[in-house]
């Protein structure tokens, strides 16, 4: 038989293919993080300006849980391709989202107030 | 499977040039992974548009007035549970256990339908209340982002039906299990996008928008 293994596809658990425990652990973490998110959004227990940061942290943590336990992305050497592609995707997404917010708030900040703008057009 | 494991460990120390081509499942999985990442970049653009426009309500209703958190929580639970049942379904496929596969994937399908029903009702009630996509830039961005996600879920459900029919007619052939495996990647990725949606759109609405 030819040597066939050349890295791993994402979503395949390389060690154990019949691993219900992994999914259940992932489900547990995801449930805790989801409930924490909904709690953080409604509670007055947390200092209000800190809530968006807390929500972002919980969301990123939950995305990590989903990647690790459901998509089985890991840092194993044979997963280098998957991980590099993921890193590039995250990088581009970050550029698009934060770049857009940065540029648009900057433009908004420098825009003339609307009533003055309307006067110029007359 | 132990011979496969040995082959794995054998190839790890082998020079790259001497290893054979990667098996189709790895190639298909990696290609589909690249597609998913590019799809997530599409969503990133929609998220960016929403973040920029979420304050532009043009005198209309804002997110805090429109969104019902308990309904969103229910939607989130549907998608999360369907992600896990999809995982159990993939395990059943790996064991070539058709009966377990039909049960788990059937539950996955029903949970997906529940999600779409709740979302469809939300959209319908918003449009009926005059808060349709044409009302303000905020609502346009909202319907574009959440609607695109809902469209992906609908496509996933159609794909799931097609895959179940393929298993019924063709059985667990390698090409069928490979496609099914790509479907499960797609379904898990949609759940990851939904985390961003419920955090930024629904939970971010009452604590003031970031953009």
XYZ file of C-alpha atoms in Angstrom:
333
model
C 0.000 0.000 0.000
C 1.214 3.464 -0.840
C 1.994 5.992 1.811
C -1.201 7.976 1.874
C -1.236 10.352 4.796
C -0.263 13.858 3.804
C -1.516 16.104 6.536
C -5.056 16.193 7.725
C -8.191 17.728 6.388
C -9.988 20.076 8.788
C -12.849 18.446 10.658
C -11.142 15.085 10.941
C -9.960 14.054 14.362
C -6.603 12.401 13.581
C -6.473 10.234 16.700
C -9.986 9.037 17.264
C -12.672 9.204 14.640
C -15.463 8.115 16.960
C -15.117 10.728 19.612
C -18.480 11.752 21.037
C -16.810 13.085 24.152
C -15.073 15.843 22.189
C -18.383 17.111 20.826
C -20.010 16.996 24.262
C -17.119 18.869 25.906
C -17.324 21.447 23.109
C -21.081 21.702 23.640
C -20.526 22.301 27.371
C -18.004 25.081 26.794
C -20.144 26.654 24.069
C -23.246 26.610 26.303
C -21.389 28.260 29.183
C -19.946 30.946 26.902
C -23.290 31.610 25.154
C -25.168 31.960 28.440
C -22.383 34.202 29.767
C -22.749 36.407 26.654
C -26.502 36.799 27.061
C -26.051 37.420 30.780
C -23.349 40.062 30.152
C -25.574 41.888 27.681
C -28.491 42.243 30.104
C -26.872 42.564 33.511
C -25.995 45.790 35.319
C -23.456 43.876 37.396
C -20.662 44.650 34.905
C -19.435 48.244 34.442
C -21.400 49.313 31.357
C -18.547 50.630 29.124
C -16.719 47.325 29.646
C -19.607 45.212 28.348
C -18.641 45.376 24.607
C -15.117 44.210 25.430
C -16.490 41.395 27.570
C -18.884 40.365 24.774
C -16.058 40.392 22.222
C -13.882 38.253 24.498
C -16.654 35.719 25.057
C -17.422 35.576 21.314
C -13.782 35.015 20.346
C -13.473 32.335 23.020
C -16.571 30.589 21.698
C -15.285 30.736 18.118
C -12.103 29.104 19.396
C -14.133 26.378 21.108
C -16.056 25.697 17.896
C -12.846 25.563 15.842
C -11.130 23.210 18.276
C -13.964 20.850 19.224
C -16.271 20.889 16.176
C -13.927 21.621 13.268
C -10.992 19.845 14.986
C -8.464 22.499 13.998
C -5.337 22.068 16.079
C -1.707 23.094 16.093
C -0.512 19.611 15.133
C 2.317 19.715 12.573
C 0.223 17.944 9.918
C -2.417 20.671 10.236
C -0.033 23.499 9.336
C -1.827 24.177 6.030
C -5.246 24.465 7.650
C -3.940 26.688 10.408
C -2.050 28.981 8.025
C -5.149 29.366 5.855
C -7.194 30.146 8.968
C -4.659 32.724 10.126
C -4.796 34.414 6.726
C -8.601 34.430 6.766
C -8.680 35.958 10.237
C -6.094 38.542 9.162
C -8.083 39.619 6.097
C -11.361 39.685 8.065
C -9.724 41.846 10.732
C -8.359 44.241 8.113
C -11.794 44.587 6.491
C -13.750 45.072 9.723
C -11.396 47.259 11.760
C -10.125 49.124 8.694
C -13.684 50.014 7.672
C -14.626 51.138 11.177
C -11.448 53.194 11.490
C -11.803 54.923 8.118
C -15.531 55.567 8.427
C -15.346 57.029 11.956
C -12.460 59.197 10.794
C -14.483 60.492 7.817
C -17.538 60.958 10.008
C -15.467 62.913 12.489
C -14.243 65.304 9.796
C -17.536 65.719 8.001
C -19.242 69.090 8.186
C -22.378 69.089 10.374
C -25.468 68.354 8.323
C -27.209 71.728 8.737
C -24.119 73.565 7.431
C -23.849 71.117 4.562
C -27.429 71.847 3.557
C -26.776 75.587 3.647
C -23.835 75.202 1.264
C -25.989 73.322 -1.205
C -28.468 76.204 -1.393
C -7.417 1.825 10.664
C -4.158 0.879 12.356
C -2.372 0.508 9.020
C -3.445 4.037 8.189
C -1.974 5.223 11.465
C 1.311 3.495 10.697
C 1.375 5.024 7.261
C 0.814 8.392 8.904
C 3.752 8.013 11.250
C 5.877 6.543 8.482
C 5.281 9.477 6.164
C 5.979 12.097 8.806
C 9.698 11.411 8.767
C 9.871 10.937 5.016
C 11.293 13.697 2.788
C 8.543 15.752 1.191
C 9.610 14.748 -2.336
C 9.201 11.031 -1.557
C 5.692 11.262 -0.146
C 2.879 10.414 -2.486
C 0.056 12.768 -3.367
C -2.362 13.546 -0.563
C -5.539 11.416 -0.517
C -8.672 12.936 -2.108
C -10.326 13.505 1.257
C -7.472 15.701 2.451
C -7.351 17.624 -0.830
C -11.141 18.113 -0.922
C -11.216 19.077 2.740
C -8.451 21.616 2.362
C -10.026 23.123 -0.756
C -13.361 23.381 0.982
C -11.686 24.905 4.018
C -10.269 27.625 1.722
C -13.766 28.212 0.314
C -15.171 28.518 3.839
C -12.526 31.055 4.787
C -13.304 33.127 1.699
C -16.993 32.887 2.613
C -16.146 34.171 6.087
C -14.361 37.105 4.437
C -17.632 37.882 2.611
C -19.328 37.917 5.994
C -16.531 40.137 7.334
C -17.442 42.740 4.703
C -21.106 42.552 5.751
C -20.115 42.811 9.432
C -18.006 45.867 8.605
C -20.966 47.475 6.790
C -23.224 46.738 9.753
C -20.727 48.113 12.284
C -20.401 51.334 10.292
C -24.123 51.782 9.619
C -25.666 50.474 12.854
C -26.165 54.018 14.171
C -27.748 55.383 10.969
C -31.379 54.734 11.837
C -32.742 57.737 9.874
C -35.238 58.478 12.642
C -36.533 54.910 12.518
C -36.364 52.194 15.171
C -32.950 51.236 16.546
C -31.696 47.747 17.234
C -32.405 47.959 20.960
C -36.077 48.637 20.207
C -36.434 45.898 17.591
C -34.595 42.848 18.891
C -36.008 40.292 21.277
C -33.179 38.561 23.167
C -35.105 35.461 24.251
C -35.926 34.705 20.594
C -32.271 35.133 19.624
C -31.249 32.825 22.467
C -33.620 30.186 21.108
C -32.142 30.595 17.597
C -28.625 30.282 19.046
C -29.541 27.085 20.893
C -31.068 25.606 17.704
C -27.878 26.219 15.723
C -25.565 25.039 18.511
C -27.536 21.832 19.013
C -27.657 21.231 15.253
C -23.873 21.638 15.096
C -23.452 18.907 17.719
C -25.985 16.546 16.122
C -24.204 17.118 12.792
C -20.983 16.033 14.512
C -22.699 12.874 15.794
C -24.003 12.311 12.259
C -20.470 12.542 10.833
C -19.340 9.974 13.387
C -22.150 7.681 12.273
C -21.001 8.139 8.660
C -17.481 7.214 9.669
C -18.811 3.999 11.223
C -21.014 3.481 8.099
C -24.014 3.298 10.410
C -26.841 4.416 8.125
C -29.605 4.302 10.726
C -27.736 6.512 13.250
C -26.735 8.804 10.399
C -30.383 9.289 9.302
C -31.460 9.963 12.914
C -28.742 12.525 13.713
C -28.845 14.260 10.339
C -32.659 14.304 10.525
C -32.448 16.084 13.880
C -29.878 18.462 12.374
C -32.289 19.237 9.539
C -35.221 19.855 11.902
C -33.145 22.165 14.108
C -32.096 24.081 11.000
C -35.743 24.418 9.979
C -36.597 25.660 13.517
C -33.859 28.275 13.237
C -35.088 29.465 9.836
C -38.707 29.572 11.023
C -37.855 31.776 14.010
C -35.720 34.022 11.829
C -38.384 34.206 9.114
C -41.013 35.226 11.670
C -38.703 37.899 13.030
C -38.127 39.304 9.540
C -41.842 39.190 8.724
C -42.816 40.987 11.931
C -40.161 43.641 11.330
C -41.310 44.268 7.755
C -44.943 44.333 8.909
C -44.051 46.948 11.533
C -42.568 49.169 8.804
C -38.961 48.321 9.724
C -38.090 46.695 6.397
C -34.687 46.911 4.698
C -35.676 50.059 2.794
C -36.326 52.113 5.922
C -32.793 53.044 6.994
C -29.146 52.255 6.352
C -29.074 50.384 9.658
C -31.933 48.120 8.581
C -30.415 47.574 5.117
C -27.171 46.437 6.728
C -29.071 44.288 9.225
C -31.112 42.476 6.579
C -28.054 42.060 4.346
C -25.958 40.484 7.113
C -28.554 38.349 8.890
C -30.316 37.550 5.605
C -27.085 36.304 4.018
C -26.520 34.034 6.994
C -30.106 32.772 6.759
C -29.617 32.175 3.030
C -26.520 30.110 3.794
C -28.499 28.050 6.304
C -31.226 27.458 3.675
C -28.601 26.375 1.156
C -27.125 24.067 3.807
C -30.522 22.446 4.359
C -30.982 21.847 0.629
C -27.477 20.404 0.486
C -28.302 18.145 3.445
C -31.386 16.768 1.662
C -29.304 16.105 -1.457
C -26.678 14.306 0.628
C -29.283 12.149 2.381
C -30.690 11.190 -1.021
C -27.189 10.354 -2.259
C -26.592 8.088 0.721
C -29.944 6.436 0.037
C -29.211 5.827 -3.645
C -25.415 5.394 -3.705
C -24.617 4.246 -0.178
C -21.474 5.198 1.730
C -19.187 5.493 -1.278
C -15.968 7.483 -0.731
C -17.213 10.344 -2.907
C -20.476 10.528 -0.967
C -18.824 10.518 2.449
C -16.367 13.128 1.180
C -19.222 15.430 0.165
C -21.018 14.780 3.422
C -17.852 15.667 5.242
C -17.649 19.004 3.361
C -21.271 19.617 4.335
C -20.452 19.154 8.026
C -17.583 21.645 7.695
C -20.021 24.108 6.085
C -22.570 23.624 8.859
C -20.017 24.121 11.658
C -18.669 27.239 9.924
C -22.179 28.739 9.754
C -22.466 28.292 13.507
C -19.206 30.201 13.951
C -20.562 33.060 11.813
C -23.737 33.053 13.944
C -21.618 33.681 17.075
C -20.497 36.927 15.446
C -24.069 37.766 14.439
C -25.653 37.317 17.839
C -22.786 39.083 19.616
C -22.442 42.099 17.349
C -25.982 42.544 16.052
C -28.275 41.359 18.824
C -26.279 41.662 22.057
C -24.308 44.717 20.951
C -27.532 46.586 20.272
C -28.401 47.702 23.787
C -24.948 48.521 25.043
C -24.452 51.127 22.339
C -22.923 50.357 18.963
C -19.170 50.400 18.488
C -19.038 52.081 15.068
